[in-house]
PDB file of C-alpha atoms in Angstrom:
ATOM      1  CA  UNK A   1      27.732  41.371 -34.420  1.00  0.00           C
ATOM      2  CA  UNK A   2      23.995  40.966 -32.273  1.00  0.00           C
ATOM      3  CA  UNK A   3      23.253  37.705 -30.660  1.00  0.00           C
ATOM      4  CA  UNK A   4      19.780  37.157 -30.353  1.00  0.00           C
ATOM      5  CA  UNK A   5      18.688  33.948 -27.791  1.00  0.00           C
ATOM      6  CA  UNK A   6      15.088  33.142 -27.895  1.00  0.00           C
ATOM      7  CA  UNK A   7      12.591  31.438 -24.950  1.00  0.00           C
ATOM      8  CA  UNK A   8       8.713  31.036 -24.094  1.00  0.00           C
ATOM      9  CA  UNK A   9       8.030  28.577 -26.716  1.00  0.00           C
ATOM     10  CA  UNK A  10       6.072  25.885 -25.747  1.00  0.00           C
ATOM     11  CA  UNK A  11       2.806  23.782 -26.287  1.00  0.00           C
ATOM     12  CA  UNK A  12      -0.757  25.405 -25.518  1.00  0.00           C
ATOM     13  CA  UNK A  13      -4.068  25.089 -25.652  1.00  0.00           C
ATOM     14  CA  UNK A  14      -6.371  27.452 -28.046  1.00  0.00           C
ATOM     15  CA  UNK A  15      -7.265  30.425 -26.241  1.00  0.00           C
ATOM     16  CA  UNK A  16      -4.399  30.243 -24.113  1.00  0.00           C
ATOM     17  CA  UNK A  17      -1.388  32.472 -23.600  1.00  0.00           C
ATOM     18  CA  UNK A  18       2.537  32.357 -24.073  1.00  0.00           C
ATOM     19  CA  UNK A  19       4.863  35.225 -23.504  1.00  0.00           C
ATOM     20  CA  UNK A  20       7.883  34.583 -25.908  1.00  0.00           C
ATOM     21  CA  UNK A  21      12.011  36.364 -24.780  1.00  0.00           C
ATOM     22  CA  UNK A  22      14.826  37.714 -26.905  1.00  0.00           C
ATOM     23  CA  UNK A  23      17.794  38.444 -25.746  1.00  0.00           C
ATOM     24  CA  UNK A  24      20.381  40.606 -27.691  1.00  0.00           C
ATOM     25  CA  UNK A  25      23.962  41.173 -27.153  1.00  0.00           C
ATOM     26  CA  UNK A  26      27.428  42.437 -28.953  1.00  0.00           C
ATOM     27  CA  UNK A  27      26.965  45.177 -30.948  1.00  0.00           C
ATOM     28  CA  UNK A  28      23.555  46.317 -30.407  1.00  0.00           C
ATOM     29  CA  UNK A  29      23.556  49.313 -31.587  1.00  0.00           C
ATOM     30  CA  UNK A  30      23.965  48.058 -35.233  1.00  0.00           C
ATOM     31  CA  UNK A  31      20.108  47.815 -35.195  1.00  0.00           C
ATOM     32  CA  UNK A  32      17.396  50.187 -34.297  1.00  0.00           C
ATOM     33  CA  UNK A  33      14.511  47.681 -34.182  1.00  0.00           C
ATOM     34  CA  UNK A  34      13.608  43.867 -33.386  1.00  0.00           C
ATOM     35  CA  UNK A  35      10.879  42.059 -34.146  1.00  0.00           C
ATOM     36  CA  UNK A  36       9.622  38.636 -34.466  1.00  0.00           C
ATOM     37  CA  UNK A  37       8.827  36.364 -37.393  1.00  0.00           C
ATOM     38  CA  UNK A  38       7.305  33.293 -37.890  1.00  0.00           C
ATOM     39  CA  UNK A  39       7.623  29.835 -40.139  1.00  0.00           C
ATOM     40  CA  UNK A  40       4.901  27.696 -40.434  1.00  0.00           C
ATOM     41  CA  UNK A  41       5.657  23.739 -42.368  1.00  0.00           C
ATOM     42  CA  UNK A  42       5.229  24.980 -46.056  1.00  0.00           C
ATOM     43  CA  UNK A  43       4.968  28.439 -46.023  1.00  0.00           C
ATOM     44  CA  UNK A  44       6.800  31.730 -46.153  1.00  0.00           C
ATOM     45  CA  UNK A  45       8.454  33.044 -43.098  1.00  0.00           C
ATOM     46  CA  UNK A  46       6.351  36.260 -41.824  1.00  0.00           C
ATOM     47  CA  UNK A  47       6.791  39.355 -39.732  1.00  0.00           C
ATOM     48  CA  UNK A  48       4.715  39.302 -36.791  1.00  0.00           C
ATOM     49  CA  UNK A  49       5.284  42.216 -34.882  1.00  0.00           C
ATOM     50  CA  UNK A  50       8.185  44.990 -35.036  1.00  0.00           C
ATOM     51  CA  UNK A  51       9.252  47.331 -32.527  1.00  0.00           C
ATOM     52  CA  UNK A  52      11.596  50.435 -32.613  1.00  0.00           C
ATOM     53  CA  UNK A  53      14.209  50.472 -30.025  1.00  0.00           C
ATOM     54  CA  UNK A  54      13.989  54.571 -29.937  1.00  0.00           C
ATOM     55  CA  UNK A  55      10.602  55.219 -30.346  1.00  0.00           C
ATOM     56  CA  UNK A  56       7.060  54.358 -29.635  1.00  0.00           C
ATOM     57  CA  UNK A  57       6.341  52.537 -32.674  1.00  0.00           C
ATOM     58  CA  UNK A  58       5.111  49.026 -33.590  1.00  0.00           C
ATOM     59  CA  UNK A  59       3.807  47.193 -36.359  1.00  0.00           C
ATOM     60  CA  UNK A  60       2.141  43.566 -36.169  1.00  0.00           C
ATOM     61  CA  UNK A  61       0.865  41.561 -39.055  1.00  0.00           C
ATOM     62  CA  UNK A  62      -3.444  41.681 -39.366  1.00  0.00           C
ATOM     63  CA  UNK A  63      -3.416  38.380 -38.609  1.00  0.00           C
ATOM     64  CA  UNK A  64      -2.029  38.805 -34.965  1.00  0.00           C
ATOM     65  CA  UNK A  65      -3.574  42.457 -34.017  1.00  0.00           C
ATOM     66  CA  UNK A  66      -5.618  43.018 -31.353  1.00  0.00           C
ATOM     67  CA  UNK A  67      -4.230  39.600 -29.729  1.00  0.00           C
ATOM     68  CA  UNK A  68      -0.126  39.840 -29.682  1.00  0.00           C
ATOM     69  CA  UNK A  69       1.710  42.629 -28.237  1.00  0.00           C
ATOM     70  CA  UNK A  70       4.862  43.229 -28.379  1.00  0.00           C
ATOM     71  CA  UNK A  71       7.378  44.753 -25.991  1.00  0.00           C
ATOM     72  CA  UNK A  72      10.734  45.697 -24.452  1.00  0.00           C
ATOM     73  CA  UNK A  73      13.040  46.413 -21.427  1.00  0.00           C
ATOM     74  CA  UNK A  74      15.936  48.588 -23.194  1.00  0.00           C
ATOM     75  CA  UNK A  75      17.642  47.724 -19.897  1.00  0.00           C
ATOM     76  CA  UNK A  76      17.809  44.354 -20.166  1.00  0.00           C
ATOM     77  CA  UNK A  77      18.104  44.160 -23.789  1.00  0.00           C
ATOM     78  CA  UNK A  78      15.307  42.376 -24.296  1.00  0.00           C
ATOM     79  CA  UNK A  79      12.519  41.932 -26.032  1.00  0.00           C
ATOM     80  CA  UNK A  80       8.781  40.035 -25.531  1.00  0.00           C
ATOM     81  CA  UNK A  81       5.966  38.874 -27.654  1.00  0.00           C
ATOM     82  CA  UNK A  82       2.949  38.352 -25.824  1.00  0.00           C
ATOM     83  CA  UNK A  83       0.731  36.016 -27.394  1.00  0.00           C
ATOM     84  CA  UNK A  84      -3.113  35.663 -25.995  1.00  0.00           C
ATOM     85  CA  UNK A  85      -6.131  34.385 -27.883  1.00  0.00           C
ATOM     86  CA  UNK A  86      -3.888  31.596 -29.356  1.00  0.00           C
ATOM     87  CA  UNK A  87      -5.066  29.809 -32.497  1.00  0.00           C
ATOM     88  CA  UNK A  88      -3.950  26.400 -34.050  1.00  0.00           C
ATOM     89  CA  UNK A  89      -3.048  28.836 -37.005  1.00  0.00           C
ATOM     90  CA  UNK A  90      -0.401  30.382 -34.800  1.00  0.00           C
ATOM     91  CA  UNK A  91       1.506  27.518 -34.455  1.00  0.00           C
ATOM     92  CA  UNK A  92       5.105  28.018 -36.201  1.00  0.00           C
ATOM     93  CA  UNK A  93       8.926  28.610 -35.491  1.00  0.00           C
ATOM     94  CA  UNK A  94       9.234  31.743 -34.123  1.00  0.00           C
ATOM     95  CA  UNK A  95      12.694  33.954 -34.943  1.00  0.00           C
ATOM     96  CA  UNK A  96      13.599  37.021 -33.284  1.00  0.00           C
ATOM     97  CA  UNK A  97      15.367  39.466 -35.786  1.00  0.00           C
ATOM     98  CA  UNK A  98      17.536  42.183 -35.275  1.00  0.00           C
ATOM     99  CA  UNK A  99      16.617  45.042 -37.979  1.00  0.00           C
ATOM    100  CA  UNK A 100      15.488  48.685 -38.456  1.00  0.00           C
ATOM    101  CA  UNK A 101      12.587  51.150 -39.367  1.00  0.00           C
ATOM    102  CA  UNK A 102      12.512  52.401 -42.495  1.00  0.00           C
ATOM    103  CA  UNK A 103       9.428  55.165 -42.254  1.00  0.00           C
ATOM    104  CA  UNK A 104       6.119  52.845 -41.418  1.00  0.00           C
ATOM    105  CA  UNK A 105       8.511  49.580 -42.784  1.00  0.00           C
ATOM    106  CA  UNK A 106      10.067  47.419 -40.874  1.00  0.00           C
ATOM    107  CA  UNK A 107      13.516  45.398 -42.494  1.00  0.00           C
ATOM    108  CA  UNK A 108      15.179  42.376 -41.346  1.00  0.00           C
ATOM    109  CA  UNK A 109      19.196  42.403 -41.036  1.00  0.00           C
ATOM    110  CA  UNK A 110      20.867  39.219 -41.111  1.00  0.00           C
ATOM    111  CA  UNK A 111      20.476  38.633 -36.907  1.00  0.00           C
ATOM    112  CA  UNK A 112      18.331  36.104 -36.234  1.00  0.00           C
ATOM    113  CA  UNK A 113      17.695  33.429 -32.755  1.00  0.00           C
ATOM    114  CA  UNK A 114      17.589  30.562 -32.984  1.00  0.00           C
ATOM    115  CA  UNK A 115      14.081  29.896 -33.229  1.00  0.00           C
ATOM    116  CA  UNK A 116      11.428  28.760 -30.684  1.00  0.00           C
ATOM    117  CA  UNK A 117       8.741  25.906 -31.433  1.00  0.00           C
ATOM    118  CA  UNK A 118       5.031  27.862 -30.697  1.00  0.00           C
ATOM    119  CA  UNK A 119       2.449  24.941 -30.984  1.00  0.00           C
ATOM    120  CA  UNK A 120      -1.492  25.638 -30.363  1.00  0.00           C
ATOM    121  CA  UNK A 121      -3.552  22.062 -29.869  1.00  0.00           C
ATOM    122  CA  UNK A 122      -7.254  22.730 -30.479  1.00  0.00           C
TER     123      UNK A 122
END
């Protein structure tokens, strides 16, 4: 029902910057929030950062606050992940996800891009 087409991956330096892009299409209004996640080798996919569709609210993981910030252009259906003050710890798979706000929570429906290689070189 949503497409979701990621871009902005790429390799960087520590310290550096990347702006990440997900676009949605079909039925987007099945969803009332995006956000990104995250898959490092051997580990858990994370939430990074969530952001309602409607309203002014986001959520980002600890790990990322004060140094991603996420975004989006409701007229373009599209939304952006800003990444600055990139660490080697950073570097994953990142998936945008199509999903909704449940109170302060964000949950993950099954929409998800295709993923987009972020790797930080120290």
């Amino acid at each position: 029902q949503v497409q979701l087409v990621e871009s902005g991956g790429g390799l960087v330096q520590a310290g550096g910057s990347l702006r990440l892009s997900c676009a949605a299409s079909g039925s987007t209004f099945s969803i009332n929030a995006m956000g990104w996640y995250r898959q490092a080798p051997g580990k858990q996919r994370e939430l990074v950062a969530g952001i309602s569709l409607s309203y002014p609210i986001t959520k980002y993981a600890d790990s990322v606050k004060g140094r991603f910030t996420i975004s989006r252009d409701n007229a373009k259906n599209t939304v952006y992940l800003q990444m600055n003050s990139l660490k080697p710890e950073d570097t994953a798979v990142y998936f945008c996800n199509g999903g909704q706000f449940w109170g302060n929570r964000y949950s993950f429906d099954n929409y998800w891009g295709q993923g987009t290689q972020v790797t930080v070189s120290s």
